[in-house]
Short mmCIF file of C-alpha atoms in Angstrom, two decimals:
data_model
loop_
_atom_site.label_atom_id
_atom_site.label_comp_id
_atom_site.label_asym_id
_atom_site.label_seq_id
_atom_site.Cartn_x
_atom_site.Cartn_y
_atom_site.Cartn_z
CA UNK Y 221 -22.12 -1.73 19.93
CA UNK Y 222 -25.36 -2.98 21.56
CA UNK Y 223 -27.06 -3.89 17.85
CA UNK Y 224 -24.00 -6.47 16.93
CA UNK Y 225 -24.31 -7.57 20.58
CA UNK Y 226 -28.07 -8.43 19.45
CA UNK Y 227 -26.98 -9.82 16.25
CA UNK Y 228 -24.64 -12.08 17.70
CA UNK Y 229 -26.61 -13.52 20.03
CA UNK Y 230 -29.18 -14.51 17.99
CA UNK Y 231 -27.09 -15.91 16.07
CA UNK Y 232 -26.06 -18.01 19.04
CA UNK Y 233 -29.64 -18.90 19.50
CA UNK Y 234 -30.23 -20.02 16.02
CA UNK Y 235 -26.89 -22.53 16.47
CA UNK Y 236 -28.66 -23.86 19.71
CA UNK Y 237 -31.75 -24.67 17.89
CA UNK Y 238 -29.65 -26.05 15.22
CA UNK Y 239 -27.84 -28.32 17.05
CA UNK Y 240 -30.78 -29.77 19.47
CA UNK Y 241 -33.31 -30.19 15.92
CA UNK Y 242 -30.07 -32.17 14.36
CA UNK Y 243 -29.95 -34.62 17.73
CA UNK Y 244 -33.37 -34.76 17.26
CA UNK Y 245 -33.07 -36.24 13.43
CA UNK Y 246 -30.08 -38.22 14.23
CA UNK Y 247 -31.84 -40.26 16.93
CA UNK Y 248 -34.76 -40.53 15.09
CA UNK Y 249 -33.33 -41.71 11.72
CA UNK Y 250 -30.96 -44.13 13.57
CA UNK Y 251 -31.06 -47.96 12.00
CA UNK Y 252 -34.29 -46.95 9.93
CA UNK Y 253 -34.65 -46.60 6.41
CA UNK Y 254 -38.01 -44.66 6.21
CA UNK Y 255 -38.48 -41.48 7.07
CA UNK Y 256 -42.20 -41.04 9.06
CA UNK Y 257 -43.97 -37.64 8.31
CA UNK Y 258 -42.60 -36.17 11.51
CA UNK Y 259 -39.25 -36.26 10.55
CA UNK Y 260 -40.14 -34.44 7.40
CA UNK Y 261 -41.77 -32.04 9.04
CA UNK Y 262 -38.99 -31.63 11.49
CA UNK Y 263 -36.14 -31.21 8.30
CA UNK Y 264 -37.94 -28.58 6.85
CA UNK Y 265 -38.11 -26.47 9.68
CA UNK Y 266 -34.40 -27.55 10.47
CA UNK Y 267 -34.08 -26.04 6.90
CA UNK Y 268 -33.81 -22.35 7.36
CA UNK Y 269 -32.24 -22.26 10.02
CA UNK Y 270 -29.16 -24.36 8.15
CA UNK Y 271 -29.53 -22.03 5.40
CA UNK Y 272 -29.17 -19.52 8.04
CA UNK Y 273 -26.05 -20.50 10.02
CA UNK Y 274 -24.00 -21.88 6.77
CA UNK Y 275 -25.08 -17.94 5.79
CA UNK Y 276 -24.14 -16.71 9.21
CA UNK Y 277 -20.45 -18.47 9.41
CA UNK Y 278 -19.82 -17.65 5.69
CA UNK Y 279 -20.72 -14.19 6.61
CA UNK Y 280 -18.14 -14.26 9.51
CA UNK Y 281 -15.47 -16.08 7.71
CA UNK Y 282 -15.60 -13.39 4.62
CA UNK Y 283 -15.58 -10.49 6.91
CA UNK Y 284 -12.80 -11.73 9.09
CA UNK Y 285 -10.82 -12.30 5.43
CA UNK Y 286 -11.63 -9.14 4.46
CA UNK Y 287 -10.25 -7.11 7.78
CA UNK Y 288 -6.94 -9.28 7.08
CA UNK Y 289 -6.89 -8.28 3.53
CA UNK Y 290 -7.40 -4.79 4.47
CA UNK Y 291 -4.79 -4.93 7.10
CA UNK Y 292 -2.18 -6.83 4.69
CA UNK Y 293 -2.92 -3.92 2.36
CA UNK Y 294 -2.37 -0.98 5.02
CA UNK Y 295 0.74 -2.62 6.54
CA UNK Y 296 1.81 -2.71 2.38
CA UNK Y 297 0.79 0.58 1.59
CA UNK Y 298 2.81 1.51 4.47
CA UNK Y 299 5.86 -0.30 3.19
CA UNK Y 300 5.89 0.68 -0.21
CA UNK Y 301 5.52 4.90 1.42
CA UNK Y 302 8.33 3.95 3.15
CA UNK Y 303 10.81 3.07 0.67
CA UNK Y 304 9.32 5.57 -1.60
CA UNK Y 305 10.23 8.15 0.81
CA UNK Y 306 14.07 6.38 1.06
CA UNK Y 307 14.09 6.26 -2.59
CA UNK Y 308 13.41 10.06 -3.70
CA UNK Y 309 15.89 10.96 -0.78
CA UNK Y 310 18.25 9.13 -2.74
CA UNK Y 311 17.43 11.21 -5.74
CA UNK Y 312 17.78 13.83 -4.39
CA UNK Y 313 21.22 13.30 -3.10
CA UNK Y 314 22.23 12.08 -6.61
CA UNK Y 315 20.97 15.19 -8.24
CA UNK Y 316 23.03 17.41 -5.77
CA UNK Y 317 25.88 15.11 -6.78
CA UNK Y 318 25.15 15.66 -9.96
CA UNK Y 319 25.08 19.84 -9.82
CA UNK Y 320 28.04 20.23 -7.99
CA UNK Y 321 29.66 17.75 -10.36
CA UNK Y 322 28.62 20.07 -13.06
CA UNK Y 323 29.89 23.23 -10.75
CA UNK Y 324 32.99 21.86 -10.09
CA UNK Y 325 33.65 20.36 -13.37
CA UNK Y 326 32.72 24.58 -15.16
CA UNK Y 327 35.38 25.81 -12.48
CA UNK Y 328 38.35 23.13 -13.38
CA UNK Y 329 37.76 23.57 -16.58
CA UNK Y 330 37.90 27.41 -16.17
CA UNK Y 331 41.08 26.88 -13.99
CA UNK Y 332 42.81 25.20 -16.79
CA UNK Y 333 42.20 27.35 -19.11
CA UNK Y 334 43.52 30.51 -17.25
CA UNK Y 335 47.27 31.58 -16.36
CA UNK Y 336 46.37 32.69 -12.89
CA UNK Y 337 47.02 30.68 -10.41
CA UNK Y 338 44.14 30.18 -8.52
CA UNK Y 339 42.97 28.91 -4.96
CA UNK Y 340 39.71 27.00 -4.64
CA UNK Y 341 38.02 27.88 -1.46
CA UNK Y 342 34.13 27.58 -0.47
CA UNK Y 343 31.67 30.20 0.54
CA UNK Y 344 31.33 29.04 4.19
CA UNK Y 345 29.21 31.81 5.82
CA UNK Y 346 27.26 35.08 4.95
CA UNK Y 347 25.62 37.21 7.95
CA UNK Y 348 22.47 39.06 7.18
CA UNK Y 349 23.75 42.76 8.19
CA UNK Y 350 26.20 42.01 5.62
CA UNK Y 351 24.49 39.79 2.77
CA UNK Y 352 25.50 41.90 -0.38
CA UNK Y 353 28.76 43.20 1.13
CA UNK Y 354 30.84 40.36 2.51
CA UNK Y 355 31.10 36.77 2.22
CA UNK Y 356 33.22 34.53 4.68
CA UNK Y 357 35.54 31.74 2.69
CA UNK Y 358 36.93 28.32 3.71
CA UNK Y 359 40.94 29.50 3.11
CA UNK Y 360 43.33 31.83 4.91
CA UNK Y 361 47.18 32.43 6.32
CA UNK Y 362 47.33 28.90 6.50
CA UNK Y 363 47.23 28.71 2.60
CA UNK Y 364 48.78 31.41 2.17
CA UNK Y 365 45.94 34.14 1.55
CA UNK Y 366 46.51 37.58 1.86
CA UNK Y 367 44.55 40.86 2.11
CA UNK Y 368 44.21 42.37 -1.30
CA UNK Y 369 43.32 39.07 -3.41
CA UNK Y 370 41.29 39.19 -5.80
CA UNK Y 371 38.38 36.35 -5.52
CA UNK Y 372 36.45 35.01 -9.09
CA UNK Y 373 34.31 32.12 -10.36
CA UNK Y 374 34.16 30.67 -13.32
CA UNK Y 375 31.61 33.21 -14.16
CA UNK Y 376 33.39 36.53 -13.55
CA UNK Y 377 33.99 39.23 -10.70
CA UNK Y 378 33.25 38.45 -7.29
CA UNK Y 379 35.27 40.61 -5.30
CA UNK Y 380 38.24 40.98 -2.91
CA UNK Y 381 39.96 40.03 0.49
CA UNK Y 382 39.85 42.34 2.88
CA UNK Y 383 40.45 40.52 6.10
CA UNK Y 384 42.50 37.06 6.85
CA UNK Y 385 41.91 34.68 9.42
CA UNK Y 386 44.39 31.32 10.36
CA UNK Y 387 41.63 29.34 8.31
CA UNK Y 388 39.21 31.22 6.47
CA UNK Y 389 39.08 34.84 5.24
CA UNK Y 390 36.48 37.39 3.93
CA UNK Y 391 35.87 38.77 0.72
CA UNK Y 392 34.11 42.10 -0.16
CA UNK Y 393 31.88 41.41 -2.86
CA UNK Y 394 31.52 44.11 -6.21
CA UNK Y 395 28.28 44.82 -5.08
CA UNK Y 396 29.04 46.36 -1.87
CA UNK Y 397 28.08 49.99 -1.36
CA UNK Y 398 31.39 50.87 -0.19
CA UNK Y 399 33.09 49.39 -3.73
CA UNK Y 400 34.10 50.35 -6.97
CA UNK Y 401 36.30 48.63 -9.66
CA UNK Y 402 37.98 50.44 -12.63
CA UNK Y 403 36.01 48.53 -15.72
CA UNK Y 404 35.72 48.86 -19.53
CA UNK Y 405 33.03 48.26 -22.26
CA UNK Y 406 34.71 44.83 -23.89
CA UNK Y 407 33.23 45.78 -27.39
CA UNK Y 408 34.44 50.00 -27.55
CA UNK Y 409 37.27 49.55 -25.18
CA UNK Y 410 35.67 52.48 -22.98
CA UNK Y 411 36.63 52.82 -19.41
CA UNK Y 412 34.32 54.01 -16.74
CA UNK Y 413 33.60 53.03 -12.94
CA UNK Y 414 31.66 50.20 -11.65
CA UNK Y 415 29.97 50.81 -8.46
CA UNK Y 416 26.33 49.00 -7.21
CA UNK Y 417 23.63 50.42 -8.35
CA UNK Y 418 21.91 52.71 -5.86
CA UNK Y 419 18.42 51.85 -6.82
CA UNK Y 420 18.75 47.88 -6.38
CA UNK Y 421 21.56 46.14 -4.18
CA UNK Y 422 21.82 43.61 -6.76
CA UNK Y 423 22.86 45.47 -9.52
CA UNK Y 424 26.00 47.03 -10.92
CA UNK Y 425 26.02 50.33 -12.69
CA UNK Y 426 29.11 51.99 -14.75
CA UNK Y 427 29.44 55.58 -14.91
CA UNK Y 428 32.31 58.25 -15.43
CA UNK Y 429 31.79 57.10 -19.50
CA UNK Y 430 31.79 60.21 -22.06
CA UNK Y 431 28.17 61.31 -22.95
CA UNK Y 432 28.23 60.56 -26.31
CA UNK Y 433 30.20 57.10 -25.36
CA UNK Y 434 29.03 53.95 -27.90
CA UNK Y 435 27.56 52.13 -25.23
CA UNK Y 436 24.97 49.49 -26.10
CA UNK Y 437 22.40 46.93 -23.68
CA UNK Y 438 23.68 43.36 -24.08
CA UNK Y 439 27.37 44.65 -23.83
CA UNK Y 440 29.94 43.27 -22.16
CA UNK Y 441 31.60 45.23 -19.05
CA UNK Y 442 35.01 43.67 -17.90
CA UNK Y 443 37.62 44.13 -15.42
CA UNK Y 444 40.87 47.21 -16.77
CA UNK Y 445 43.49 45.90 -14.18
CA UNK Y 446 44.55 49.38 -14.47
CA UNK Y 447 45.06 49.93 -10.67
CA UNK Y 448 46.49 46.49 -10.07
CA UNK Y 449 43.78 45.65 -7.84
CA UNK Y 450 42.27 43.45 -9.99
CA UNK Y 451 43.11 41.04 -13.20
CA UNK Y 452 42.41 42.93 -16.63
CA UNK Y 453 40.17 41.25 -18.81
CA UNK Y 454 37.44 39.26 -15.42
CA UNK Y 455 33.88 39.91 -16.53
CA UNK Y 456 32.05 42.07 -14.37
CA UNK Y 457 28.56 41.78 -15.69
CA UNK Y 458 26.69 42.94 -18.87
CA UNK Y 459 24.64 45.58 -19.50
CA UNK Y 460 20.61 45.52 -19.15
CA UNK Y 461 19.95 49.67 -19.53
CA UNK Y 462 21.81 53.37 -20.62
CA UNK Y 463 20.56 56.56 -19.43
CA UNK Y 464 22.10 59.68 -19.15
CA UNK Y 465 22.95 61.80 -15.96
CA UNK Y 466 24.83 65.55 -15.93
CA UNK Y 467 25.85 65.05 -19.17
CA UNK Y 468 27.43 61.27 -18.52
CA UNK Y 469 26.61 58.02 -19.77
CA UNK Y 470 25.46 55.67 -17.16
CA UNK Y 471 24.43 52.00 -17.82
CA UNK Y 472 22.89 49.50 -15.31
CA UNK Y 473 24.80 46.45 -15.34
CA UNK Y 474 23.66 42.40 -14.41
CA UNK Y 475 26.45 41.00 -12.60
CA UNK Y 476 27.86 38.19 -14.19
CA UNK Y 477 28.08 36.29 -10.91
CA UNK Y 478 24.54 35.14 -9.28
CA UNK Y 479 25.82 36.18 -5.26
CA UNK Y 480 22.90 34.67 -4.09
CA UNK Y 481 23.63 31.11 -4.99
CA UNK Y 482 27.57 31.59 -4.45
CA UNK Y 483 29.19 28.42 -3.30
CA UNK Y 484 32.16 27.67 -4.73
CA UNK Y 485 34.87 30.88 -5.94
CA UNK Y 486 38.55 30.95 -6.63
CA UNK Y 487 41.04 33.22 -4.76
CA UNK Y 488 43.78 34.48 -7.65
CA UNK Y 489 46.63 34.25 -5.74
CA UNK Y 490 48.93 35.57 -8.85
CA UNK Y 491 48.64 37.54 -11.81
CA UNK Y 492 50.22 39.75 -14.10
CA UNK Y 493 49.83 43.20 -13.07
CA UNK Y 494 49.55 46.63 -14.95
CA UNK Y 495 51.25 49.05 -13.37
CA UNK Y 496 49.37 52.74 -13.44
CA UNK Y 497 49.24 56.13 -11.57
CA UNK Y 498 46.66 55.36 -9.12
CA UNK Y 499 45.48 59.25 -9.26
CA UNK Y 500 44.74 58.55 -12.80
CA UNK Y 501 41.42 56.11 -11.90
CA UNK Y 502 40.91 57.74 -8.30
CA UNK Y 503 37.79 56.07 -6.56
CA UNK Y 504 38.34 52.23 -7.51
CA UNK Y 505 38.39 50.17 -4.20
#
């Protein structure tokens, strides 16, 4: 701070001494036509110190331009972050749009193409004592839901209502531990039980299937309706590994629903049931 104190003030000196040597000239020059040796003498060492100040106020003028132009370009920068930031907020939202446009366009279309009747509802809550056993939905007695439903998506299998609420109701999802639907290999026609997978929450497993059962990975595992509880024919998941237990045929099984990223499900309000000795298929929920 003190050194462009200095600099400024002798710059202020220099303008002093400009200004008094330039009096100085003037009177001397005034109504004459020849200039004496003196007033030579006097320009040239005028001279520098013109040189000097024209230097001086340039100097001034540039820098004073530039800390405009600098500011201009901040307080632009600034703008143009600004509607950036407005701008891929708007993206966003128009990719969301454009997902659940695709989600809800899959599920119509699956709706249409089915003879259940079904009841769109959304996945409205999920509590973290309970994350692969229950899911809370956005329909109840109000429209007309009732314990025992069976709830899909467009995908397959996702589970069944088990309590009912004026507004909202809550399904227990086919990986709960406490679950087990009556299921058969789509390409054999073999039925076994689905229950999750004791090993990882996520996964499905069918057993009760003969040892020497054609079971292959990549096959398709779908819903019997057998017991009523559920639709025949709803996929269930497919099947990623076979091993053998006690002389049984078990096979790990990929849900065909991703319950992590469940949003949207239908609630199958009717369907055509088969009608079965329960004791026949003892142990589906």
């Amino acid at each position: 701070m003190l050194n462009i104190q200095t600099h400024f003030k002798k710059i202020f000196n220099l303008v002093i001494i400009f200004i008094v040597l330039s009096l100085l000239m003037s009177w001397t020059t005034n109504d004459r036509q020849k200039v004496s040796i003196i007033e030579r003498a006097v320009h040239q060492l005028v001279l520098p110190f013109q040189k000097a100040f024209t230097i001086s106020t340039n100097f001034l003028r540039d820098t004073y331009k530039s800390v405009v132009d600098v500011r201009n370009v901040y307080l632009e920068n600034k703008r143009l972050k600004e509607e950036l930031a407005y701008y891929q907020g708007i993206e966003h939202q128009l990719n969301e749009a454009r997902l659940a446009n695709r989600r809800l366009t899959q599920l119509l279309e699956f709706k249409e193409s089915t003879d259940m009747t079904l009841l769109p509802a959304m996945v409205i809550g999920r509590s973290p004592n309970t994350w692969y056993s229950s899911i809370t939905i956005s329909k109840g007695e109000k429209h007309n839901v009732e314990v025992g439903m069976p709830v899909v998506t467009n995908k397959g299998l996702v589970g069944r209502i088990i309590e009912v609420g004026p507004t909202t109701s809550k399904v227990k999802l086919i990986i709960s531990p406490d679950n087990a639907v009556t299921s058969f290999v789509q390409r054999t026609r073999d039925i076994g039980l689905v229950r999750v997978s004791q090993e990882n929450p996520q996964l499905l497993e069918i057993s009760r299937l003969a040892y020497n059962v054609d079971i292959q990975v990549g096959d398709t595992i779908m819903t019997s309706g057998l017991t009523g509880n559920y639709p025949n024919g709803i996929v269930v998941g497919e099947v990623i590994k076979i091993y053998n237990i006690n002389d049984q045929t078990t096979a790990l099984i990929k849900p065909s629903v991703d319950f992590e990223r469940l949003e949207e499900v239908f609630i199958i309000t009717k369907y055509d049931r088969i009608e079965i000795d329960e004791e026949l298929l003892e142990g589906e929920e």
